[in-house]
């Protein structure tokens, strides 16, 4: 009987050790975070006085700007030092508020023309609407 009880004891220890060490550190597996796509803010901020951007309407009348030449206009001077997103937000606000003095305007085309005239780019995904 001693051999039977010692066999059961050894077998129980073997099972106990197997199951407790099989878990490893027993920490739950954490899911990997999904990278969030970079999207411009819904309401980007314009740090300039929108009413002063009325001078930007003159840029829309320019048809022969030399490629590569630096445009120095009152409009670009007002927007100097701003990031592309801020420039796009300022000009979008000016277009929507009609401070440019132009009644019929294709907003995406006008925004792109004004932003590029000041050597900036409309950020990918930015919508002026």
mmCIF file of N, CA and C in Angstrom:
data_model
loop_
_atom_site.group_PDB
_atom_site.id
_atom_site.type_symbol
_atom_site.label_atom_id
_atom_site.label_comp_id
_atom_site.label_asym_id
_atom_site.label_seq_id
_atom_site.Cartn_x
_atom_site.Cartn_y
_atom_site.Cartn_z
ATOM 1 N N UNK A 1 0.801 -1.176 0.000
ATOM 2 C CA UNK A 1 0.000 0.000 0.000
ATOM 3 C C UNK A 1 0.853 1.253 0.000
ATOM 4 N N UNK A 2 2.019 1.134 0.572
ATOM 5 C CA UNK A 2 2.903 2.285 0.596
ATOM 6 C C UNK A 2 3.358 2.658 -0.800
ATOM 7 N N UNK A 3 3.553 1.682 -1.634
ATOM 8 C CA UNK A 3 3.977 1.986 -2.989
ATOM 9 C C UNK A 3 2.845 2.603 -3.793
ATOM 10 N N UNK A 4 1.626 2.173 -3.526
ATOM 11 C CA UNK A 4 0.494 2.755 -4.230
ATOM 12 C C UNK A 4 0.287 4.211 -3.815
ATOM 13 N N UNK A 5 0.344 4.476 -2.547
ATOM 14 C CA UNK A 5 0.153 5.858 -2.084
ATOM 15 C C UNK A 5 1.333 6.733 -2.487
ATOM 16 N N UNK A 6 2.536 6.232 -2.492
ATOM 17 C CA UNK A 6 3.675 7.041 -2.953
ATOM 18 C C UNK A 6 3.613 7.248 -4.461
ATOM 19 N N UNK A 7 3.081 6.288 -5.213
ATOM 20 C CA UNK A 7 2.915 6.459 -6.645
ATOM 21 C C UNK A 7 1.869 7.529 -6.932
ATOM 22 N N UNK A 8 0.779 7.489 -6.193
ATOM 23 C CA UNK A 8 -0.260 8.508 -6.362
ATOM 24 C C UNK A 8 0.291 9.874 -5.978
ATOM 25 N N UNK A 9 1.052 9.933 -4.887
ATOM 26 C CA UNK A 9 1.635 11.202 -4.451
ATOM 27 C C UNK A 9 2.590 11.759 -5.505
ATOM 28 N N UNK A 10 3.447 10.943 -6.044
ATOM 29 C CA UNK A 10 4.410 11.382 -7.067
ATOM 30 C C UNK A 10 3.668 11.781 -8.337
ATOM 31 N N UNK A 11 2.657 11.007 -8.714
ATOM 32 C CA UNK A 11 1.865 11.339 -9.904
ATOM 33 C C UNK A 11 1.133 12.673 -9.707
ATOM 34 N N UNK A 12 0.578 12.900 -8.517
ATOM 35 C CA UNK A 12 -0.106 14.164 -8.212
ATOM 36 C C UNK A 12 0.862 15.343 -8.268
ATOM 37 N N UNK A 13 2.056 15.163 -7.713
ATOM 38 C CA UNK A 13 3.069 16.215 -7.777
ATOM 39 C C UNK A 13 3.474 16.506 -9.214
ATOM 40 N N UNK A 14 3.623 15.486 -9.992
ATOM 41 C CA UNK A 14 3.999 15.646 -11.391
ATOM 42 C C UNK A 14 2.928 16.433 -12.155
ATOM 43 N N UNK A 15 1.673 16.135 -11.951
ATOM 44 C CA UNK A 15 0.577 16.853 -12.600
ATOM 45 C C UNK A 15 0.534 18.300 -12.113
ATOM 46 N N UNK A 16 0.676 18.490 -10.791
ATOM 47 C CA UNK A 16 0.652 19.831 -10.217
ATOM 48 C C UNK A 16 1.775 20.694 -10.778
ATOM 49 N N UNK A 17 2.972 20.171 -10.855
ATOM 50 C CA UNK A 17 4.116 20.922 -11.382
ATOM 51 C C UNK A 17 3.930 21.208 -12.868
ATOM 52 N N UNK A 18 3.404 20.270 -13.598
ATOM 53 C CA UNK A 18 3.205 20.446 -15.031
ATOM 54 C C UNK A 18 2.213 21.570 -15.312
ATOM 55 N N UNK A 19 1.099 21.580 -14.618
ATOM 56 C CA UNK A 19 0.077 22.587 -14.889
ATOM 57 C C UNK A 19 0.447 23.969 -14.358
ATOM 58 N N UNK A 20 1.150 24.043 -13.250
ATOM 59 C CA UNK A 20 1.502 25.361 -12.715
ATOM 60 C C UNK A 20 2.645 25.991 -13.490
ATOM 61 N N UNK A 21 3.567 25.207 -14.042
ATOM 62 C CA UNK A 21 4.671 25.794 -14.791
ATOM 63 C C UNK A 21 4.313 26.002 -16.263
ATOM 64 N N UNK A 22 3.255 25.380 -16.731
ATOM 65 C CA UNK A 22 2.847 25.540 -18.129
ATOM 66 C C UNK A 22 2.328 26.944 -18.394
ATOM 67 N N UNK A 23 1.875 27.606 -17.362
ATOM 68 C CA UNK A 23 1.322 28.941 -17.522
ATOM 69 C C UNK A 23 2.421 29.980 -17.742
ATOM 70 N N UNK A 24 3.631 29.681 -17.372
ATOM 71 C CA UNK A 24 4.709 30.666 -17.503
ATOM 72 C C UNK A 24 4.532 31.753 -16.459
ATOM 73 N N UNK A 25 4.457 32.992 -16.905
ATOM 74 C CA UNK A 25 4.282 34.085 -15.954
ATOM 75 C C UNK A 25 2.803 34.343 -15.674
ATOM 76 N N UNK A 26 1.924 33.673 -16.403
ATOM 77 C CA UNK A 26 0.474 33.780 -16.237
ATOM 78 C C UNK A 26 -0.034 35.209 -16.399
ATOM 79 N N UNK A 27 0.633 35.995 -17.200
ATOM 80 C CA UNK A 27 0.154 37.346 -17.487
ATOM 81 C C UNK A 27 -0.722 37.291 -18.730
ATOM 82 N N UNK A 28 -1.804 38.070 -18.720
ATOM 83 C CA UNK A 28 -2.659 38.060 -19.915
ATOM 84 C C UNK A 28 -1.941 38.697 -21.101
ATOM 85 N N UNK A 29 -2.233 38.189 -22.264
ATOM 86 C CA UNK A 29 -1.625 38.717 -23.482
ATOM 87 C C UNK A 29 -2.322 40.027 -23.833
ATOM 88 N N UNK A 30 -1.544 41.083 -23.967
ATOM 89 C CA UNK A 30 -2.101 42.392 -24.292
ATOM 90 C C UNK A 30 -2.176 42.553 -25.807
ATOM 91 N N UNK A 31 -3.337 42.992 -26.305
ATOM 92 C CA UNK A 31 -3.434 43.204 -27.756
ATOM 93 C C UNK A 31 -2.577 44.394 -28.183
ATOM 94 N N UNK A 32 -2.031 44.288 -29.384
ATOM 95 C CA UNK A 32 -1.214 45.384 -29.907
ATOM 96 C C UNK A 32 -2.123 46.536 -30.307
ATOM 97 N N UNK A 33 -1.745 47.762 -29.934
ATOM 98 C CA UNK A 33 -2.593 48.900 -30.332
ATOM 99 C C UNK A 33 -2.512 49.132 -31.831
ATOM 100 N N UNK A 34 -3.645 49.475 -32.419
ATOM 101 C CA UNK A 34 -3.699 49.772 -33.843
ATOM 102 C C UNK A 34 -3.244 51.208 -34.054
ATOM 103 N N UNK A 35 -2.375 51.435 -35.037
ATOM 104 C CA UNK A 35 -1.964 52.827 -35.285
ATOM 105 C C UNK A 35 -3.146 53.642 -35.795
ATOM 106 N N UNK A 36 -3.303 54.831 -35.237
ATOM 107 C CA UNK A 36 -4.401 55.687 -35.678
ATOM 108 C C UNK A 36 -3.949 56.495 -36.882
ATOM 109 N N UNK A 37 -4.804 56.597 -37.896
ATOM 110 C CA UNK A 37 -4.420 57.373 -39.075
ATOM 111 C C UNK A 37 -4.321 58.850 -38.723
ATOM 112 N N UNK A 38 -3.393 59.530 -39.375
ATOM 113 C CA UNK A 38 -3.215 60.956 -39.136
ATOM 114 C C UNK A 38 -4.222 61.720 -39.978
ATOM 115 N N UNK A 39 -5.117 62.372 -39.296
ATOM 116 C CA UNK A 39 -6.173 63.134 -39.937
ATOM 117 C C UNK A 39 -6.104 64.557 -39.398
ATOM 118 N N UNK A 40 -6.242 65.556 -40.270
ATOM 119 C CA UNK A 40 -6.233 66.918 -39.760
ATOM 120 C C UNK A 40 -7.363 67.141 -38.766
ATOM 121 N N UNK A 41 -7.173 68.041 -37.817
ATOM 122 C CA UNK A 41 -8.229 68.317 -36.856
ATOM 123 C C UNK A 41 -9.516 68.771 -37.553
ATOM 124 N N UNK A 42 -10.639 68.530 -36.895
ATOM 125 C CA UNK A 42 -11.927 68.892 -37.471
ATOM 126 C C UNK A 42 -12.048 70.410 -37.598
ATOM 127 N N UNK A 43 -11.638 71.119 -36.585
ATOM 128 C CA UNK A 43 -11.715 72.576 -36.596
ATOM 129 C C UNK A 43 -10.323 73.168 -36.394
ATOM 130 N N UNK A 44 -9.499 73.186 -37.433
ATOM 131 C CA UNK A 44 -8.168 73.761 -37.261
ATOM 132 C C UNK A 44 -8.283 75.245 -36.933
ATOM 133 N N UNK A 45 -7.319 75.715 -36.193
ATOM 134 C CA UNK A 45 -7.342 77.072 -35.676
ATOM 135 C C UNK A 45 -6.558 78.023 -36.577
ATOM 136 N N UNK A 46 -7.109 79.217 -36.781
ATOM 137 C CA UNK A 46 -6.408 80.261 -37.527
ATOM 138 C C UNK A 46 -5.971 81.336 -36.538
ATOM 139 N N UNK A 47 -4.674 81.497 -36.337
ATOM 140 C CA UNK A 47 -4.199 82.469 -35.357
ATOM 141 C C UNK A 47 -4.117 83.905 -35.893
ATOM 142 N N UNK A 48 -4.694 84.186 -37.020
ATOM 143 C CA UNK A 48 -4.649 85.529 -37.604
ATOM 144 C C UNK A 48 -6.054 86.128 -37.668
ATOM 145 N N UNK A 49 -6.119 87.451 -37.766
ATOM 146 C CA UNK A 49 -7.395 88.152 -37.912
ATOM 147 C C UNK A 49 -7.907 87.915 -39.327
ATOM 148 N N UNK A 50 -9.035 87.233 -39.418
ATOM 149 C CA UNK A 50 -9.582 86.843 -40.721
ATOM 150 C C UNK A 50 -9.928 88.051 -41.583
ATOM 151 N N UNK A 51 -10.371 89.120 -40.982
ATOM 152 C CA UNK A 51 -10.748 90.298 -41.766
ATOM 153 C C UNK A 51 -9.562 90.894 -42.518
ATOM 154 N N UNK A 52 -8.364 90.762 -41.951
ATOM 155 C CA UNK A 52 -7.172 91.282 -42.625
ATOM 156 C C UNK A 52 -6.823 90.470 -43.867
ATOM 157 N N UNK A 53 -7.358 89.262 -43.949
ATOM 158 C CA UNK A 53 -7.048 88.392 -45.089
ATOM 159 C C UNK A 53 -7.821 88.784 -46.340
ATOM 160 N N UNK A 54 -8.581 89.864 -46.287
ATOM 161 C CA UNK A 54 -9.262 90.365 -47.473
ATOM 162 C C UNK A 54 -8.280 90.728 -48.577
ATOM 163 N N UNK A 55 -7.038 91.046 -48.204
ATOM 164 C CA UNK A 55 -6.018 91.378 -49.204
ATOM 165 C C UNK A 55 -5.636 90.162 -50.038
ATOM 166 N N UNK A 56 -6.012 88.971 -49.586
ATOM 167 C CA UNK A 56 -5.664 87.748 -50.325
ATOM 168 C C UNK A 56 -6.486 87.594 -51.600
ATOM 169 N N UNK A 57 -7.569 88.328 -51.733
ATOM 170 C CA UNK A 57 -8.376 88.259 -52.942
ATOM 171 C C UNK A 57 -7.599 88.674 -54.167
ATOM 172 N N UNK A 58 -6.606 89.551 -53.999
ATOM 173 C CA UNK A 58 -5.778 89.989 -55.125
ATOM 174 C C UNK A 58 -4.972 88.834 -55.717
ATOM 175 N N UNK A 59 -4.600 87.876 -54.891
ATOM 176 C CA UNK A 59 -3.807 86.744 -55.392
ATOM 177 C C UNK A 59 -4.583 85.911 -56.399
ATOM 178 N N UNK A 60 -5.889 85.865 -56.269
ATOM 179 C CA UNK A 60 -6.689 85.060 -57.193
ATOM 180 C C UNK A 60 -6.724 85.678 -58.583
ATOM 181 N N UNK A 61 -6.370 86.960 -58.703
ATOM 182 C CA UNK A 61 -6.337 87.619 -60.007
ATOM 183 C C UNK A 61 -5.000 87.452 -60.703
ATOM 184 N N UNK A 62 -3.987 86.947 -59.993
ATOM 185 C CA UNK A 62 -2.663 86.748 -60.605
ATOM 186 C C UNK A 62 -2.706 85.566 -61.551
ATOM 187 N N UNK A 63 -2.279 85.798 -62.771
ATOM 188 C CA UNK A 63 -2.245 84.684 -63.722
ATOM 189 C C UNK A 63 -0.831 84.339 -64.155
ATOM 190 N N UNK A 64 0.074 85.255 -64.007
ATOM 191 C CA UNK A 64 1.436 84.960 -64.477
ATOM 192 C C UNK A 64 2.453 85.172 -63.352
ATOM 193 N N UNK A 65 2.430 84.256 -62.406
ATOM 194 C CA UNK A 65 3.428 84.254 -61.347
ATOM 195 C C UNK A 65 4.568 83.364 -61.814
ATOM 196 N N UNK A 66 5.778 83.878 -61.790
ATOM 197 C CA UNK A 66 6.931 83.102 -62.255
ATOM 198 C C UNK A 66 7.147 81.908 -61.329
ATOM 199 N N UNK A 67 7.315 80.744 -61.934
ATOM 200 C CA UNK A 67 7.530 79.539 -61.147
ATOM 201 C C UNK A 67 8.872 79.646 -60.440
ATOM 202 N N UNK A 68 8.853 79.351 -59.147
ATOM 203 C CA UNK A 68 10.081 79.398 -58.359
ATOM 204 C C UNK A 68 10.356 80.761 -57.753
ATOM 205 N N UNK A 69 9.651 81.777 -58.190
ATOM 206 C CA UNK A 69 9.894 83.092 -57.606
ATOM 207 C C UNK A 69 9.151 83.191 -56.282
ATOM 208 N N UNK A 70 9.737 83.891 -55.337
ATOM 209 C CA UNK A 70 9.114 84.038 -54.035
ATOM 210 C C UNK A 70 8.051 85.128 -54.106
ATOM 211 N N UNK A 71 6.840 84.773 -53.729
ATOM 212 C CA UNK A 71 5.742 85.717 -53.781
ATOM 213 C C UNK A 71 5.747 86.512 -52.479
ATOM 214 N N UNK A 72 5.863 87.821 -52.613
ATOM 215 C CA UNK A 72 5.776 88.665 -51.433
ATOM 216 C C UNK A 72 4.593 89.589 -51.628
ATOM 217 N N UNK A 73 3.504 89.222 -51.028
ATOM 218 C CA UNK A 73 2.290 90.007 -51.103
ATOM 219 C C UNK A 73 1.838 90.276 -49.680
ATOM 220 N N UNK A 74 0.936 91.234 -49.512
ATOM 221 C CA UNK A 74 0.396 91.444 -48.162
ATOM 222 C C UNK A 74 -0.255 90.179 -47.605
ATOM 223 N N UNK A 75 -0.867 89.383 -48.470
ATOM 224 C CA UNK A 75 -1.508 88.140 -48.029
ATOM 225 C C UNK A 75 -0.473 87.173 -47.451
ATOM 226 N N UNK A 76 0.582 86.925 -48.208
ATOM 227 C CA UNK A 76 1.607 85.978 -47.762
ATOM 228 C C UNK A 76 2.335 86.505 -46.526
ATOM 229 N N UNK A 77 2.472 87.817 -46.431
ATOM 230 C CA UNK A 77 3.114 88.395 -45.247
ATOM 231 C C UNK A 77 2.287 88.130 -43.999
ATOM 232 N N UNK A 78 0.955 88.190 -44.138
ATOM 233 C CA UNK A 78 0.080 87.910 -42.994
ATOM 234 C C UNK A 78 0.177 86.457 -42.549
ATOM 235 N N UNK A 79 0.442 85.580 -43.495
ATOM 236 C CA UNK A 79 0.464 84.148 -43.210
ATOM 237 C C UNK A 79 1.864 83.617 -42.922
ATOM 238 N N UNK A 80 2.838 84.484 -42.966
ATOM 239 C CA UNK A 80 4.232 84.077 -42.757
ATOM 240 C C UNK A 80 4.405 83.482 -41.358
ATOM 241 N N UNK A 81 5.142 82.396 -41.296
ATOM 242 C CA UNK A 81 5.436 81.750 -40.026
ATOM 243 C C UNK A 81 4.398 80.730 -39.582
ATOM 244 N N UNK A 82 3.323 80.596 -40.342
ATOM 245 C CA UNK A 82 2.289 79.624 -39.981
ATOM 246 C C UNK A 82 2.554 78.277 -40.651
ATOM 247 N N UNK A 83 2.096 77.228 -40.023
ATOM 248 C CA UNK A 83 2.187 75.886 -40.612
ATOM 249 C C UNK A 83 1.164 75.768 -41.741
ATOM 250 N N UNK A 84 1.362 74.794 -42.612
ATOM 251 C CA UNK A 84 0.459 74.597 -43.752
ATOM 252 C C UNK A 84 -1.001 74.478 -43.319
ATOM 253 N N UNK A 85 -1.256 73.724 -42.235
ATOM 254 C CA UNK A 85 -2.623 73.531 -41.764
ATOM 255 C C UNK A 85 -3.232 74.854 -41.300
ATOM 256 N N UNK A 86 -2.449 75.682 -40.622
ATOM 257 C CA UNK A 86 -2.948 76.976 -40.152
ATOM 258 C C UNK A 86 -3.245 77.908 -41.326
ATOM 259 N N UNK A 87 -2.370 77.897 -42.333
ATOM 260 C CA UNK A 87 -2.587 78.725 -43.523
ATOM 261 C C UNK A 87 -3.875 78.295 -44.218
ATOM 262 N N UNK A 88 -4.052 76.983 -44.389
ATOM 263 C CA UNK A 88 -5.260 76.473 -45.035
ATOM 264 C C UNK A 88 -6.500 76.847 -44.219
ATOM 265 N N UNK A 89 -6.408 76.761 -42.889
ATOM 266 C CA UNK A 89 -7.552 77.111 -42.037
ATOM 267 C C UNK A 89 -7.875 78.596 -42.154
ATOM 268 N N UNK A 90 -6.864 79.445 -42.169
ATOM 269 C CA UNK A 90 -7.086 80.888 -42.277
ATOM 270 C C UNK A 90 -7.741 81.244 -43.613
ATOM 271 N N UNK A 91 -7.190 80.707 -44.687
ATOM 272 C CA UNK A 91 -7.724 81.039 -46.004
ATOM 273 C C UNK A 91 -9.109 80.434 -46.220
ATOM 274 N N UNK A 92 -9.347 79.272 -45.661
ATOM 275 C CA UNK A 92 -10.671 78.655 -45.748
ATOM 276 C C UNK A 92 -11.694 79.529 -45.026
ATOM 277 N N UNK A 93 -11.331 80.007 -43.856
ATOM 278 C CA UNK A 93 -12.228 80.882 -43.092
ATOM 279 C C UNK A 93 -12.507 82.169 -43.864
ATOM 280 N N UNK A 94 -11.464 82.720 -44.464
ATOM 281 C CA UNK A 94 -11.625 83.961 -45.235
ATOM 282 C C UNK A 94 -12.524 83.740 -46.448
ATOM 283 N N UNK A 95 -12.364 82.596 -47.110
ATOM 284 C CA UNK A 95 -13.190 82.294 -48.286
ATOM 285 C C UNK A 95 -14.645 82.112 -47.872
ATOM 286 N N UNK A 96 -14.870 81.333 -46.811
ATOM 287 C CA UNK A 96 -16.236 81.069 -46.377
ATOM 288 C C UNK A 96 -16.918 82.326 -45.835
ATOM 289 N N UNK A 97 -16.155 83.222 -45.228
ATOM 290 C CA UNK A 97 -16.728 84.460 -44.691
ATOM 291 C C UNK A 97 -16.862 85.528 -45.771
ATOM 292 N N UNK A 98 -16.396 85.217 -46.972
ATOM 293 C CA UNK A 98 -16.447 86.124 -48.117
ATOM 294 C C UNK A 98 -15.749 87.458 -47.851
ATOM 295 N N UNK A 99 -14.631 87.400 -47.118
ATOM 296 C CA UNK A 99 -13.862 88.630 -46.896
ATOM 297 C C UNK A 99 -12.960 88.944 -48.082
ATOM 298 N N UNK A 100 -12.888 88.034 -49.041
ATOM 299 C CA UNK A 100 -12.053 88.268 -50.217
ATOM 300 C C UNK A 100 -12.766 89.158 -51.229
ATOM 301 N N UNK A 101 -14.064 89.330 -51.068
ATOM 302 C CA UNK A 101 -14.814 90.202 -51.968
ATOM 303 C C UNK A 101 -15.183 89.570 -53.286
ATOM 304 N N UNK A 102 -15.089 88.267 -53.379
ATOM 305 C CA UNK A 102 -15.418 87.561 -54.614
ATOM 306 C C UNK A 102 -16.646 86.702 -54.323
ATOM 307 N N UNK A 103 -17.703 86.909 -55.088
ATOM 308 C CA UNK A 103 -18.970 86.246 -54.779
ATOM 309 C C UNK A 103 -18.971 84.795 -55.240
ATOM 310 N N UNK A 104 -18.708 84.545 -56.508
ATOM 311 C CA UNK A 104 -18.727 83.177 -57.027
ATOM 312 C C UNK A 104 -17.310 82.628 -56.994
ATOM 313 N N UNK A 105 -17.130 81.584 -56.199
ATOM 314 C CA UNK A 105 -15.791 81.055 -55.995
ATOM 315 C C UNK A 105 -15.873 79.545 -55.828
ATOM 316 N N UNK A 106 -15.039 78.831 -56.549
ATOM 317 C CA UNK A 106 -14.920 77.390 -56.353
ATOM 318 C C UNK A 106 -13.965 77.217 -55.168
ATOM 319 N N UNK A 107 -14.499 76.862 -54.014
ATOM 320 C CA UNK A 107 -13.721 76.878 -52.768
ATOM 321 C C UNK A 107 -12.457 76.022 -52.835
ATOM 322 N N UNK A 108 -12.509 74.758 -53.244
ATOM 323 C CA UNK A 108 -11.272 73.963 -53.266
ATOM 324 C C UNK A 108 -10.209 74.538 -54.206
ATOM 325 N N UNK A 109 -10.639 75.035 -55.365
ATOM 326 C CA UNK A 109 -9.685 75.601 -56.333
ATOM 327 C C UNK A 109 -9.082 76.894 -55.785
ATOM 328 N N UNK A 110 -9.941 77.755 -55.238
ATOM 329 C CA UNK A 110 -9.461 79.029 -54.692
ATOM 330 C C UNK A 110 -8.515 78.791 -53.527
ATOM 331 N N UNK A 111 -8.874 77.855 -52.644
ATOM 332 C CA UNK A 111 -8.016 77.555 -51.497
ATOM 333 C C UNK A 111 -6.652 77.047 -51.956
ATOM 334 N N UNK A 112 -6.654 76.124 -52.899
ATOM 335 C CA UNK A 112 -5.400 75.574 -53.411
ATOM 336 C C UNK A 112 -4.550 76.665 -54.069
ATOM 337 N N UNK A 113 -5.189 77.552 -54.835
ATOM 338 C CA UNK A 113 -4.458 78.636 -55.508
ATOM 339 C C UNK A 113 -3.844 79.592 -54.499
ATOM 340 N N UNK A 114 -4.607 79.957 -53.480
ATOM 341 C CA UNK A 114 -4.096 80.903 -52.481
ATOM 342 C C UNK A 114 -2.974 80.287 -51.652
ATOM 343 N N UNK A 115 -3.165 79.059 -51.233
ATOM 344 C CA UNK A 115 -2.147 78.398 -50.408
ATOM 345 C C UNK A 115 -0.851 78.222 -51.198
ATOM 346 N N UNK A 116 -0.949 77.769 -52.438
ATOM 347 C CA UNK A 116 0.269 77.549 -53.233
ATOM 348 C C UNK A 116 0.928 78.865 -53.637
ATOM 349 N N UNK A 117 0.150 79.949 -53.749
ATOM 350 C CA UNK A 117 0.742 81.246 -54.084
ATOM 351 C C UNK A 117 1.667 81.723 -52.975
ATOM 352 N N UNK A 118 1.436 81.274 -51.765
ATOM 353 C CA UNK A 118 2.292 81.650 -50.629
ATOM 354 C C UNK A 118 3.284 80.543 -50.295
ATOM 355 N N UNK A 119 3.577 79.688 -51.271
ATOM 356 C CA UNK A 119 4.576 78.618 -51.135
ATOM 357 C C UNK A 119 4.238 77.652 -49.999
ATOM 358 N N UNK A 120 2.960 77.349 -49.844
ATOM 359 C CA UNK A 120 2.504 76.384 -48.849
ATOM 360 C C UNK A 120 1.734 75.287 -49.567
ATOM 361 N N UNK A 121 1.339 74.259 -48.829
ATOM 362 C CA UNK A 121 0.571 73.160 -49.408
ATOM 363 C C UNK A 121 -0.672 72.915 -48.565
ATOM 364 N N UNK A 122 -1.763 72.571 -49.231
ATOM 365 C CA UNK A 122 -2.971 72.158 -48.515
ATOM 366 C C UNK A 122 -2.706 70.769 -47.963
ATOM 367 N N UNK A 123 -2.831 70.567 -46.650
ATOM 368 C CA UNK A 123 -2.551 69.258 -46.070
ATOM 369 C C UNK A 123 -3.486 68.183 -46.631
ATOM 370 N N UNK A 124 -2.964 66.983 -46.758
ATOM 371 C CA UNK A 124 -3.743 65.861 -47.260
ATOM 372 C C UNK A 124 -4.944 65.641 -46.346
ATOM 373 N N UNK A 125 -6.108 65.539 -46.936
ATOM 374 C CA UNK A 125 -7.319 65.273 -46.163
ATOM 375 C C UNK A 125 -8.014 66.525 -45.664
ATOM 376 N N UNK A 126 -7.416 67.698 -45.862
ATOM 377 C CA UNK A 126 -8.031 68.945 -45.387
ATOM 378 C C UNK A 126 -9.220 69.281 -46.271
ATOM 379 N N UNK A 127 -10.338 69.579 -45.635
ATOM 380 C CA UNK A 127 -11.541 69.936 -46.385
ATOM 381 C C UNK A 127 -12.057 71.276 -45.891
ATOM 382 N N UNK A 128 -12.287 72.154 -46.801
ATOM 383 C CA UNK A 128 -12.829 73.477 -46.498
ATOM 384 C C UNK A 128 -14.297 73.448 -46.876
ATOM 385 N N UNK A 129 -15.140 73.277 -45.929
ATOM 386 C CA UNK A 129 -16.530 73.179 -46.292
ATOM 387 C C UNK A 129 -17.372 73.528 -45.172
#
